[in-house]
């Protein structure tokens, strides 16, 4: 058995054995960067994120049950715009969890640049929604709601 070199072509038994890397068939181990210096993907015209902007144009905040007693929260937000719209300078961000009846389940500090966090909830089978926002002298300012 020969070791793979940087120009070897590896094929799945269900895939064509074509060794032409331009044919799009098979799998080619490249000795070149996957993303060219101009930012375009080597295999196509799009960026690696397939058109995803560096700064979120649409804000997303998703909350999904992780297990009966915790939730997974994911966000893709334009923080600069959100703070400007709220009239705030950038500051510490918190996650606030609400029960479906509007009562506050809890508030916790988060790292907004992680893009996700986990949070514990008290009751399994209960509906929840979340907000990311800021606390100033105990006053809540919501930046985005799930």
CSV table of N, CA and C in Angstrom, one decimal, residues 2-111:
chain,number,residue,atom,x,y,z
A,2,UNK,N,0.6,2.2,-0.9
A,2,UNK,CA,1.4,3.4,-1.0
A,2,UNK,C,0.8,4.5,-0.1
A,3,UNK,N,1.7,5.2,0.6
A,3,UNK,CA,1.2,6.3,1.4
A,3,UNK,C,0.7,7.4,0.4
A,4,UNK,N,-0.2,8.2,1.0
A,4,UNK,CA,-0.8,9.3,0.2
A,4,UNK,C,0.2,10.5,0.1
A,5,UNK,N,0.4,11.0,-1.1
A,5,UNK,CA,1.2,12.2,-1.3
A,5,UNK,C,0.3,13.4,-1.4
A,6,UNK,N,0.8,14.6,-1.4
A,6,UNK,CA,0.0,15.8,-1.5
A,6,UNK,C,-0.7,15.9,-2.8
A,7,UNK,N,-0.4,15.1,-3.8
A,7,UNK,CA,-1.2,15.1,-5.0
A,7,UNK,C,-2.0,13.9,-5.3
A,8,UNK,N,-2.2,13.0,-4.3
A,8,UNK,CA,-2.9,11.8,-4.4
A,8,UNK,C,-4.4,12.0,-4.5
A,9,UNK,N,-5.1,11.2,-5.2
A,9,UNK,CA,-6.5,11.2,-5.2
A,9,UNK,C,-7.1,10.0,-4.5
A,10,UNK,N,-8.0,10.2,-3.6
A,10,UNK,CA,-8.6,9.2,-2.8
A,10,UNK,C,-10.0,9.1,-3.2
A,11,UNK,N,-10.5,7.9,-3.5
A,11,UNK,CA,-11.9,7.7,-4.0
A,11,UNK,C,-12.6,6.7,-3.1
A,12,UNK,N,-13.8,7.0,-2.8
A,12,UNK,CA,-14.7,6.2,-2.1
A,12,UNK,C,-15.1,5.1,-3.1
A,13,UNK,N,-15.4,3.8,-2.7
A,13,UNK,CA,-15.8,2.8,-3.6
A,13,UNK,C,-17.0,3.1,-4.4
A,14,UNK,N,-17.9,4.0,-3.9
A,14,UNK,CA,-19.1,4.4,-4.6
A,14,UNK,C,-18.9,5.6,-5.5
A,15,UNK,N,-17.6,6.1,-5.6
A,15,UNK,CA,-17.3,7.3,-6.4
A,15,UNK,C,-16.5,6.9,-7.6
A,16,UNK,N,-16.5,7.8,-8.6
A,16,UNK,CA,-15.7,7.6,-9.8
A,16,UNK,C,-14.2,7.5,-9.4
A,17,UNK,N,-13.5,6.8,-10.2
A,17,UNK,CA,-12.0,6.7,-9.9
A,17,UNK,C,-11.3,7.7,-10.8
A,18,UNK,N,-12.0,8.7,-11.3
A,18,UNK,CA,-11.3,9.7,-12.1
A,18,UNK,C,-10.3,10.4,-11.2
A,19,UNK,N,-9.1,10.6,-11.8
A,19,UNK,CA,-8.0,11.3,-11.1
A,19,UNK,C,-7.9,12.8,-11.5
A,20,UNK,N,-8.9,13.2,-12.3
A,20,UNK,CA,-8.9,14.6,-12.8
A,20,UNK,C,-9.5,15.5,-11.7
A,21,UNK,N,-8.7,16.3,-10.9
A,21,UNK,CA,-9.3,17.1,-9.8
A,21,UNK,C,-10.3,18.1,-10.3
A,22,UNK,N,-10.2,18.5,-11.6
A,22,UNK,CA,-11.1,19.5,-12.1
A,22,UNK,C,-12.5,18.9,-12.4
A,23,UNK,N,-12.6,17.6,-12.5
A,23,UNK,CA,-13.9,16.9,-12.8
A,23,UNK,C,-14.9,17.0,-11.7
A,24,UNK,N,-14.4,17.3,-10.5
A,24,UNK,CA,-15.3,17.4,-9.3
A,24,UNK,C,-15.7,16.0,-8.8
A,25,UNK,N,-15.1,15.0,-9.3
A,25,UNK,CA,-15.4,13.6,-8.8
A,25,UNK,C,-14.2,13.2,-7.9
A,26,UNK,N,-14.6,12.4,-6.9
A,26,UNK,CA,-13.5,11.9,-6.0
A,26,UNK,C,-13.1,12.9,-5.0
A,27,UNK,N,-12.1,12.6,-4.3
A,27,UNK,CA,-11.6,13.5,-3.3
A,27,UNK,C,-10.1,13.7,-3.5
A,28,UNK,N,-9.7,14.9,-3.5
A,28,UNK,CA,-8.3,15.2,-3.8
A,28,UNK,C,-7.6,15.9,-2.6
A,29,UNK,N,-6.5,15.4,-2.2
A,29,UNK,CA,-5.8,16.1,-1.1
A,29,UNK,C,-4.9,17.1,-1.8
A,30,UNK,N,-5.1,18.4,-1.4
A,30,UNK,CA,-4.4,19.5,-2.1
A,30,UNK,C,-3.2,19.9,-1.4
A,31,UNK,N,-2.2,20.3,-2.1
A,31,UNK,CA,-1.0,20.8,-1.5
A,31,UNK,C,-1.0,22.4,-1.5
A,32,UNK,N,-2.2,22.9,-1.9
A,32,UNK,CA,-2.4,24.4,-2.0
A,32,UNK,C,-3.5,24.7,-1.0
A,33,UNK,N,-3.5,26.0,-0.6
A,33,UNK,CA,-4.5,26.5,0.4
A,33,UNK,C,-5.9,26.3,-0.2
A,34,UNK,N,-6.9,26.0,0.6
A,34,UNK,CA,-8.3,25.8,0.1
A,34,UNK,C,-8.9,27.2,-0.2
A,35,UNK,N,-8.5,28.2,0.5
A,35,UNK,CA,-9.0,29.5,0.2
A,35,UNK,C,-7.8,30.4,-0.4
A,36,UNK,N,-8.0,30.9,-1.5
A,36,UNK,CA,-7.0,31.7,-2.1
A,36,UNK,C,-6.9,33.0,-1.4
A,37,UNK,N,-5.8,33.7,-1.7
A,37,UNK,CA,-5.5,35.0,-1.0
A,37,UNK,C,-6.6,36.1,-1.3
A,38,UNK,N,-7.3,36.0,-2.4
A,38,UNK,CA,-8.3,37.0,-2.7
A,38,UNK,C,-9.6,36.7,-1.9
A,39,UNK,N,-9.6,35.6,-1.1
A,39,UNK,CA,-10.8,35.3,-0.3
A,39,UNK,C,-11.7,34.3,-1.0
A,40,UNK,N,-11.6,34.1,-2.3
A,40,UNK,CA,-12.5,33.1,-3.0
A,40,UNK,C,-12.1,31.7,-2.7
A,41,UNK,N,-13.0,30.8,-2.6
A,41,UNK,CA,-12.7,29.4,-2.4
A,41,UNK,C,-12.1,28.9,-3.7
A,42,UNK,N,-11.1,28.0,-3.5
A,42,UNK,CA,-10.4,27.4,-4.7
A,42,UNK,C,-11.3,26.6,-5.6
A,43,UNK,N,-12.3,25.9,-5.0
A,43,UNK,CA,-13.2,25.1,-5.7
A,43,UNK,C,-14.4,25.8,-6.4
A,44,UNK,N,-14.6,27.0,-6.1
A,44,UNK,CA,-15.8,27.7,-6.6
A,44,UNK,C,-15.6,29.2,-6.5
A,45,UNK,N,-16.7,29.9,-6.8
A,45,UNK,CA,-16.6,31.4,-6.8
A,45,UNK,C,-17.0,32.0,-5.4
A,46,UNK,N,-17.6,31.2,-4.5
A,46,UNK,CA,-18.0,31.8,-3.3
A,46,UNK,C,-17.0,31.7,-2.2
A,47,UNK,N,-17.2,32.3,-1.1
A,47,UNK,CA,-16.3,32.3,0.1
A,47,UNK,C,-16.6,31.0,0.8
A,48,UNK,N,-15.7,30.6,1.7
A,48,UNK,CA,-15.9,29.4,2.5
A,48,UNK,C,-17.3,29.3,3.2
A,49,UNK,N,-17.8,30.5,3.6
A,49,UNK,CA,-19.1,30.6,4.2
A,49,UNK,C,-20.2,30.7,3.2
A,50,UNK,N,-19.9,30.5,1.9
A,50,UNK,CA,-21.0,30.6,0.9
A,50,UNK,C,-21.9,31.8,1.0
A,51,UNK,N,-21.2,33.0,0.9
A,51,UNK,CA,-22.0,34.2,0.9
A,51,UNK,C,-22.3,34.8,2.2
A,52,UNK,N,-21.9,34.2,3.3
A,52,UNK,CA,-22.2,34.7,4.6
A,52,UNK,C,-21.3,36.0,4.8
A,53,UNK,N,-21.9,37.1,5.2
A,53,UNK,CA,-21.1,38.3,5.4
A,53,UNK,C,-20.3,38.2,6.7
A,54,UNK,N,-19.3,39.0,6.8
A,54,UNK,CA,-18.5,39.0,8.0
A,54,UNK,C,-19.2,39.7,9.2
A,55,UNK,N,-20.2,40.5,8.8
A,55,UNK,CA,-21.0,41.2,9.9
A,55,UNK,C,-22.4,40.8,9.6
A,56,UNK,N,-23.1,40.3,10.6
A,56,UNK,CA,-24.5,39.8,10.4
A,56,UNK,C,-25.4,40.9,9.9
A,57,UNK,N,-26.1,40.6,8.7
A,57,UNK,CA,-27.1,41.5,8.2
A,57,UNK,C,-28.4,41.3,8.9
A,58,UNK,N,-28.7,40.1,9.2
A,58,UNK,CA,-29.9,39.7,9.9
A,58,UNK,C,-29.5,39.1,11.2
A,59,UNK,N,-30.1,39.5,12.3
A,59,UNK,CA,-29.8,39.0,13.6
A,59,UNK,C,-30.6,37.8,13.9
A,60,UNK,N,-29.9,36.8,14.5
A,60,UNK,CA,-30.5,35.5,14.8
A,60,UNK,C,-30.2,35.2,16.3
A,61,UNK,N,-31.2,34.8,17.0
A,61,UNK,CA,-31.1,34.3,18.4
A,61,UNK,C,-32.0,33.1,18.5
A,62,UNK,N,-31.4,31.9,18.6
A,62,UNK,CA,-32.1,30.7,18.7
A,62,UNK,C,-32.0,30.0,20.0
A,63,UNK,N,-33.0,29.4,20.5
A,63,UNK,CA,-33.0,28.7,21.8
A,63,UNK,C,-33.6,27.4,21.5
A,64,UNK,N,-32.9,26.3,22.0
A,64,UNK,CA,-33.4,25.0,21.8
A,64,UNK,C,-33.1,24.1,23.0
A,65,UNK,N,-34.0,23.2,23.3
A,65,UNK,CA,-33.8,22.4,24.5
A,65,UNK,C,-32.6,21.5,24.3
A,66,UNK,N,-31.7,21.5,25.3
A,66,UNK,CA,-30.5,20.7,25.2
A,66,UNK,C,-30.8,19.3,25.9
A,67,UNK,N,-31.4,19.4,27.0
A,67,UNK,CA,-31.9,18.3,27.7
A,67,UNK,C,-33.0,18.8,28.6
A,68,UNK,N,-33.7,18.0,29.4
A,68,UNK,CA,-34.9,18.4,30.2
A,68,UNK,C,-34.6,19.6,31.1
A,69,UNK,N,-33.4,19.8,31.5
A,69,UNK,CA,-33.1,20.9,32.5
A,69,UNK,C,-32.1,22.0,31.9
A,70,UNK,N,-31.9,22.0,30.6
A,70,UNK,CA,-31.0,23.1,30.1
A,70,UNK,C,-31.4,23.4,28.6
A,71,UNK,N,-31.0,24.6,28.2
A,71,UNK,CA,-31.2,25.0,26.8
A,71,UNK,C,-29.9,25.4,26.2
A,72,UNK,N,-29.8,25.3,24.9
A,72,UNK,CA,-28.7,25.7,24.1
A,72,UNK,C,-29.1,27.0,23.4
A,73,UNK,N,-28.3,28.1,23.5
A,73,UNK,CA,-28.7,29.4,22.9
A,73,UNK,C,-27.6,29.7,21.9
A,74,UNK,N,-28.0,30.0,20.7
A,74,UNK,CA,-27.1,30.4,19.6
A,74,UNK,C,-27.5,31.7,19.1
A,75,UNK,N,-26.5,32.6,18.8
A,75,UNK,CA,-26.8,33.9,18.2
A,75,UNK,C,-25.7,34.2,17.1
A,76,UNK,N,-26.2,35.0,16.1
A,76,UNK,CA,-25.4,35.5,15.1
A,76,UNK,C,-25.9,37.0,14.9
A,77,UNK,N,-25.2,37.9,15.6
A,77,UNK,CA,-25.7,39.3,15.7
A,77,UNK,C,-24.6,40.3,15.3
A,78,UNK,N,-25.1,41.4,14.9
A,78,UNK,CA,-24.3,42.6,14.6
A,78,UNK,C,-24.3,43.4,15.8
A,79,UNK,N,-23.4,43.2,16.7
A,79,UNK,CA,-23.4,43.8,18.0
A,79,UNK,C,-23.2,45.4,17.9
A,80,UNK,N,-22.4,45.8,17.0
A,80,UNK,CA,-22.2,47.3,16.9
A,80,UNK,C,-23.5,48.0,16.6
A,81,UNK,N,-24.3,47.4,15.6
A,81,UNK,CA,-25.5,48.0,15.2
A,81,UNK,C,-26.6,47.9,16.4
A,82,UNK,N,-26.6,46.7,17.1
A,82,UNK,CA,-27.6,46.6,18.2
A,82,UNK,C,-27.3,47.6,19.3
A,83,UNK,N,-26.1,47.8,19.7
A,83,UNK,CA,-25.7,48.7,20.7
A,83,UNK,C,-26.1,50.1,20.2
A,84,UNK,N,-25.8,50.5,19.0
A,84,UNK,CA,-26.1,51.8,18.5
A,84,UNK,C,-27.7,52.0,18.5
A,85,UNK,N,-28.4,51.0,18.0
A,85,UNK,CA,-29.9,51.2,18.0
A,85,UNK,C,-30.5,51.3,19.4
A,86,UNK,N,-29.8,50.7,20.4
A,86,UNK,CA,-30.3,50.8,21.8
A,86,UNK,C,-29.8,52.1,22.5
A,87,UNK,N,-28.9,52.8,21.8
A,87,UNK,CA,-28.3,54.0,22.4
A,87,UNK,C,-27.3,53.7,23.5
A,88,UNK,N,-26.7,52.6,23.4
A,88,UNK,CA,-25.7,52.1,24.5
A,88,UNK,C,-24.3,52.1,23.9
A,89,UNK,N,-23.3,52.3,24.7
A,89,UNK,CA,-22.0,52.0,24.4
A,89,UNK,C,-21.8,50.5,24.7
A,90,UNK,N,-20.8,49.9,24.0
A,90,UNK,CA,-20.6,48.4,24.2
A,90,UNK,C,-20.3,48.2,25.7
A,91,UNK,N,-20.9,47.1,26.2
A,91,UNK,CA,-20.7,46.8,27.6
A,91,UNK,C,-21.0,45.3,27.8
A,92,UNK,N,-21.0,44.8,29.0
A,92,UNK,CA,-21.3,43.4,29.3
A,92,UNK,C,-22.7,43.0,28.9
A,93,UNK,N,-22.8,41.9,28.3
A,93,UNK,CA,-24.1,41.3,27.8
A,93,UNK,C,-24.5,40.2,28.7
A,94,UNK,N,-25.8,40.1,28.9
A,94,UNK,CA,-26.4,39.1,29.7
A,94,UNK,C,-27.5,38.3,28.9
A,95,UNK,N,-27.7,37.1,29.3
A,95,UNK,CA,-28.8,36.3,28.7
A,95,UNK,C,-29.9,36.3,29.8
A,96,UNK,N,-31.1,36.6,29.4
A,96,UNK,CA,-32.2,36.6,30.3
A,96,UNK,C,-33.2,35.5,29.8
A,97,UNK,N,-33.6,34.6,30.6
A,97,UNK,CA,-34.5,33.5,30.2
A,97,UNK,C,-35.8,33.8,30.8
A,98,UNK,N,-36.9,33.7,30.0
A,98,UNK,CA,-38.2,34.0,30.4
A,98,UNK,C,-39.0,32.7,30.3
A,99,UNK,N,-40.0,32.4,31.2
A,99,UNK,CA,-41.0,31.4,31.0
A,99,UNK,C,-42.0,31.9,30.0
A,100,UNK,N,-42.7,31.0,29.4
A,100,UNK,CA,-43.7,31.4,28.4
A,100,UNK,C,-44.7,32.4,28.9
A,101,UNK,N,-45.0,32.4,30.2
A,101,UNK,CA,-45.9,33.3,30.8
A,101,UNK,C,-45.3,34.7,31.0
A,102,UNK,N,-44.1,34.9,30.7
A,102,UNK,CA,-43.4,36.2,30.8
A,102,UNK,C,-42.6,36.4,32.1
A,103,UNK,N,-42.7,35.5,33.0
A,103,UNK,CA,-41.9,35.6,34.2
A,103,UNK,C,-40.5,35.3,34.0
A,104,UNK,N,-39.6,35.9,34.7
A,104,UNK,CA,-38.2,35.8,34.5
A,104,UNK,C,-37.7,34.5,35.2
A,105,UNK,N,-37.1,33.6,34.4
A,105,UNK,CA,-36.5,32.4,35.0
A,105,UNK,C,-35.1,32.6,35.6
A,106,UNK,N,-34.3,33.5,34.9
A,106,UNK,CA,-33.0,33.8,35.3
A,106,UNK,C,-32.2,34.7,34.4
A,107,UNK,N,-31.1,35.2,34.9
A,107,UNK,CA,-30.3,36.1,34.1
A,107,UNK,C,-28.8,35.7,34.4
A,108,UNK,N,-28.0,35.6,33.3
A,108,UNK,CA,-26.6,35.2,33.5
A,108,UNK,C,-25.8,36.0,32.5
A,109,UNK,N,-24.6,36.3,33.0
A,109,UNK,CA,-23.6,37.0,32.1
A,109,UNK,C,-23.1,36.0,31.0
A,110,UNK,N,-22.9,36.5,29.8
A,110,UNK,CA,-22.4,35.7,28.7
A,110,UNK,C,-21.2,36.4,28.0
A,111,UNK,N,-20.5,35.6,27.3
A,111,UNK,CA,-19.5,36.2,26.4
A,111,UNK,C,-20.1,36.3,25.0
